[in-house]
PDB file of C-alpha atoms in Angstrom:
ATOM      1  CA  UNK A   1       8.582  -9.319  38.387  1.00  0.00           C
ATOM      2  CA  UNK A   2       6.362 -11.375  36.150  1.00  0.00           C
ATOM      3  CA  UNK A   3       4.813  -9.713  33.121  1.00  0.00           C
ATOM      4  CA  UNK A   4       2.389 -11.119  30.580  1.00  0.00           C
ATOM      5  CA  UNK A   5       1.802  -8.950  27.527  1.00  0.00           C
ATOM      6  CA  UNK A   6      -0.910  -9.712  25.014  1.00  0.00           C
ATOM      7  CA  UNK A   7      -0.696  -8.397  21.460  1.00  0.00           C
ATOM      8  CA  UNK A   8      -2.248  -8.903  18.041  1.00  0.00           C
ATOM      9  CA  UNK A   9      -5.710  -7.569  18.724  1.00  0.00           C
ATOM     10  CA  UNK A  10      -7.550  -5.261  16.378  1.00  0.00           C
ATOM     11  CA  UNK A  11     -10.529  -4.876  14.067  1.00  0.00           C
ATOM     12  CA  UNK A  12     -11.450  -7.811  11.837  1.00  0.00           C
ATOM     13  CA  UNK A  13     -14.451  -8.538   9.634  1.00  0.00           C
ATOM     14  CA  UNK A  14     -16.850 -11.387  10.402  1.00  0.00           C
ATOM     15  CA  UNK A  15     -15.466 -14.635   9.068  1.00  0.00           C
ATOM     16  CA  UNK A  16     -11.928 -13.370   9.330  1.00  0.00           C
ATOM     17  CA  UNK A  17      -8.949 -14.611  11.307  1.00  0.00           C
ATOM     18  CA  UNK A  18      -6.609 -13.165  13.882  1.00  0.00           C
ATOM     19  CA  UNK A  19      -3.703 -14.496  15.925  1.00  0.00           C
ATOM     20  CA  UNK A  20      -3.044 -13.218  19.416  1.00  0.00           C
ATOM     21  CA  UNK A  21       0.242 -13.553  21.276  1.00  0.00           C
ATOM     22  CA  UNK A  22       1.001 -13.614  24.975  1.00  0.00           C
ATOM     23  CA  UNK A  23       4.658 -12.912  25.749  1.00  0.00           C
ATOM     24  CA  UNK A  24       5.921 -13.781  29.214  1.00  0.00           C
ATOM     25  CA  UNK A  25       8.810 -12.183  31.062  1.00  0.00           C
ATOM     26  CA  UNK A  26      10.207 -13.106  34.473  1.00  0.00           C
ATOM     27  CA  UNK A  27       8.291 -16.389  34.465  1.00  0.00           C
ATOM     28  CA  UNK A  28       9.370 -20.009  34.338  1.00  0.00           C
ATOM     29  CA  UNK A  29       7.307 -20.231  31.165  1.00  0.00           C
ATOM     30  CA  UNK A  30       8.081 -23.813  30.235  1.00  0.00           C
ATOM     31  CA  UNK A  31       6.691 -24.984  33.590  1.00  0.00           C
ATOM     32  CA  UNK A  32       3.573 -22.841  33.460  1.00  0.00           C
ATOM     33  CA  UNK A  33       0.049 -23.822  32.581  1.00  0.00           C
ATOM     34  CA  UNK A  34      -1.255 -21.153  30.229  1.00  0.00           C
ATOM     35  CA  UNK A  35      -4.798 -19.958  29.601  1.00  0.00           C
ATOM     36  CA  UNK A  36      -6.791 -17.608  27.399  1.00  0.00           C
ATOM     37  CA  UNK A  37      -9.848 -15.735  28.650  1.00  0.00           C
ATOM     38  CA  UNK A  38     -11.985 -12.953  27.250  1.00  0.00           C
ATOM     39  CA  UNK A  39     -14.405 -10.400  28.605  1.00  0.00           C
ATOM     40  CA  UNK A  40     -17.034  -8.708  26.484  1.00  0.00           C
ATOM     41  CA  UNK A  41     -18.580  -5.395  27.436  1.00  0.00           C
ATOM     42  CA  UNK A  42     -20.963  -5.913  30.332  1.00  0.00           C
ATOM     43  CA  UNK A  43     -20.127  -9.608  30.544  1.00  0.00           C
ATOM     44  CA  UNK A  44     -18.208 -11.797  32.948  1.00  0.00           C
ATOM     45  CA  UNK A  45     -14.741 -12.998  32.089  1.00  0.00           C
ATOM     46  CA  UNK A  46     -15.015 -16.212  30.071  1.00  0.00           C
ATOM     47  CA  UNK A  47     -12.568 -19.117  29.926  1.00  0.00           C
ATOM     48  CA  UNK A  48     -11.573 -19.923  26.346  1.00  0.00           C
ATOM     49  CA  UNK A  49      -8.923 -22.573  26.601  1.00  0.00           C
ATOM     50  CA  UNK A  50      -5.727 -23.841  28.140  1.00  0.00           C
ATOM     51  CA  UNK A  51      -2.470 -25.555  27.292  1.00  0.00           C
ATOM     52  CA  UNK A  52      -0.312 -27.609  29.626  1.00  0.00           C
ATOM     53  CA  UNK A  53       3.415 -27.038  30.159  1.00  0.00           C
ATOM     54  CA  UNK A  54       4.441 -29.732  27.696  1.00  0.00           C
ATOM     55  CA  UNK A  55       2.079 -28.327  25.080  1.00  0.00           C
ATOM     56  CA  UNK A  56       0.582 -31.776  24.586  1.00  0.00           C
ATOM     57  CA  UNK A  57      -2.788 -31.151  26.158  1.00  0.00           C
ATOM     58  CA  UNK A  58      -5.213 -28.413  25.201  1.00  0.00           C
ATOM     59  CA  UNK A  59      -8.763 -27.765  26.305  1.00  0.00           C
ATOM     60  CA  UNK A  60     -11.348 -25.406  24.846  1.00  0.00           C
ATOM     61  CA  UNK A  61     -14.677 -23.908  25.776  1.00  0.00           C
ATOM     62  CA  UNK A  62     -17.561 -25.113  23.639  1.00  0.00           C
ATOM     63  CA  UNK A  63     -18.070 -21.569  22.358  1.00  0.00           C
ATOM     64  CA  UNK A  64     -14.719 -21.609  20.530  1.00  0.00           C
ATOM     65  CA  UNK A  65     -13.982 -25.306  19.982  1.00  0.00           C
ATOM     66  CA  UNK A  66     -13.124 -25.957  16.357  1.00  0.00           C
ATOM     67  CA  UNK A  67     -12.497 -22.266  15.634  1.00  0.00           C
ATOM     68  CA  UNK A  68      -9.724 -21.317  18.071  1.00  0.00           C
ATOM     69  CA  UNK A  69      -6.357 -23.037  18.545  1.00  0.00           C
ATOM     70  CA  UNK A  70      -3.903 -22.511  21.387  1.00  0.00           C
ATOM     71  CA  UNK A  71      -0.199 -23.175  20.970  1.00  0.00           C
ATOM     72  CA  UNK A  72       3.029 -22.254  22.714  1.00  0.00           C
ATOM     73  CA  UNK A  73       6.675 -21.679  21.910  1.00  0.00           C
ATOM     74  CA  UNK A  74       8.719 -22.188  25.049  1.00  0.00           C
ATOM     75  CA  UNK A  75      11.906 -20.939  23.374  1.00  0.00           C
ATOM     76  CA  UNK A  76      10.176 -17.583  22.891  1.00  0.00           C
ATOM     77  CA  UNK A  77       8.208 -17.760  26.162  1.00  0.00           C
ATOM     78  CA  UNK A  78       5.100 -17.014  24.132  1.00  0.00           C
ATOM     79  CA  UNK A  79       1.632 -18.476  23.846  1.00  0.00           C
ATOM     80  CA  UNK A  80      -0.620 -17.987  20.843  1.00  0.00           C
ATOM     81  CA  UNK A  81      -4.338 -17.978  20.121  1.00  0.00           C
ATOM     82  CA  UNK A  82      -5.234 -18.593  16.496  1.00  0.00           C
ATOM     83  CA  UNK A  83      -8.813 -17.451  15.911  1.00  0.00           C
ATOM     84  CA  UNK A  84     -10.719 -18.378  12.766  1.00  0.00           C
ATOM     85  CA  UNK A  85     -14.291 -17.840  11.550  1.00  0.00           C
ATOM     86  CA  UNK A  86     -14.654 -14.878  13.852  1.00  0.00           C
ATOM     87  CA  UNK A  87     -18.123 -13.638  14.753  1.00  0.00           C
ATOM     88  CA  UNK A  88     -19.353 -10.331  16.170  1.00  0.00           C
ATOM     89  CA  UNK A  89     -19.979 -12.208  19.423  1.00  0.00           C
ATOM     90  CA  UNK A  90     -16.224 -12.784  19.711  1.00  0.00           C
ATOM     91  CA  UNK A  91     -15.730  -9.059  20.309  1.00  0.00           C
ATOM     92  CA  UNK A  92     -14.045  -8.703  23.691  1.00  0.00           C
ATOM     93  CA  UNK A  93     -10.853  -7.938  25.532  1.00  0.00           C
ATOM     94  CA  UNK A  94      -8.686 -11.061  25.420  1.00  0.00           C
ATOM     95  CA  UNK A  95      -6.471 -11.935  28.368  1.00  0.00           C
ATOM     96  CA  UNK A  96      -3.808 -14.523  28.992  1.00  0.00           C
ATOM     97  CA  UNK A  97      -3.131 -16.124  32.340  1.00  0.00           C
ATOM     98  CA  UNK A  98      -0.288 -18.180  33.730  1.00  0.00           C
ATOM     99  CA  UNK A  99      -0.421 -20.665  36.580  1.00  0.00           C
ATOM    100  CA  UNK A 100       2.774 -21.896  38.151  1.00  0.00           C
ATOM    101  CA  UNK A 101       1.790 -25.124  39.848  1.00  0.00           C
ATOM    102  CA  UNK A 102       4.883 -25.438  42.070  1.00  0.00           C
ATOM    103  CA  UNK A 103       4.142 -22.150  43.844  1.00  0.00           C
ATOM    104  CA  UNK A 104       0.412 -21.991  43.091  1.00  0.00           C
ATOM    105  CA  UNK A 105       0.978 -18.518  41.631  1.00  0.00           C
ATOM    106  CA  UNK A 106      -1.384 -16.883  39.170  1.00  0.00           C
ATOM    107  CA  UNK A 107      -0.553 -14.057  36.788  1.00  0.00           C
ATOM    108  CA  UNK A 108      -2.709 -12.083  34.343  1.00  0.00           C
ATOM    109  CA  UNK A 109      -1.918  -9.919  31.367  1.00  0.00           C
ATOM    110  CA  UNK A 110      -3.625  -6.581  30.763  1.00  0.00           C
ATOM    111  CA  UNK A 111      -5.503  -7.727  27.710  1.00  0.00           C
ATOM    112  CA  UNK A 112      -5.834  -6.855  24.041  1.00  0.00           C
ATOM    113  CA  UNK A 113      -9.020  -5.688  22.337  1.00  0.00           C
ATOM    114  CA  UNK A 114     -10.535  -7.731  19.523  1.00  0.00           C
ATOM    115  CA  UNK A 115     -13.428  -6.225  17.593  1.00  0.00           C
ATOM    116  CA  UNK A 116     -15.303  -8.237  14.984  1.00  0.00           C
ATOM    117  CA  UNK A 117     -17.389  -5.952  12.825  1.00  0.00           C
ATOM    118  CA  UNK A 118     -18.134  -5.135   9.218  1.00  0.00           C
TER     119      UNK A 118
END
C-alpha cells in the first residue's frame, strides 16, 4: 500500500521560511513524478510545482516561482519544498502527489498545515 506523508508544516511569520517534506512508502519513488499542491480555506486546490524522476526538471506556478524550491532525495524516498519569503496568502494545507507513469497511478498525501501570520 502506497503512503505519502507530508511533514514540516506549522506557524511562521511573514517573510520567514519553512521546509516541507513528503516521505513515500510502498512506492517506486525513483520512477515517480512528484508534485506539490496547496489548498487554502474556501479555495480550490492549487498546483505549486513538480519534479521529474531524475530530479533534473522542475516546474513552478507563477505564484511561487523564485520563492519556492522543490527537490528530492531518492535514497530517502523523500521530496522537499523549501519555502522562502512567505506571505499570509501562502497559508494553506500543503499536499504532495505522486504519479507513476508506467501504471498511470496517482497518489496523494493527507496534507500538512502551513500558517503564515504575525
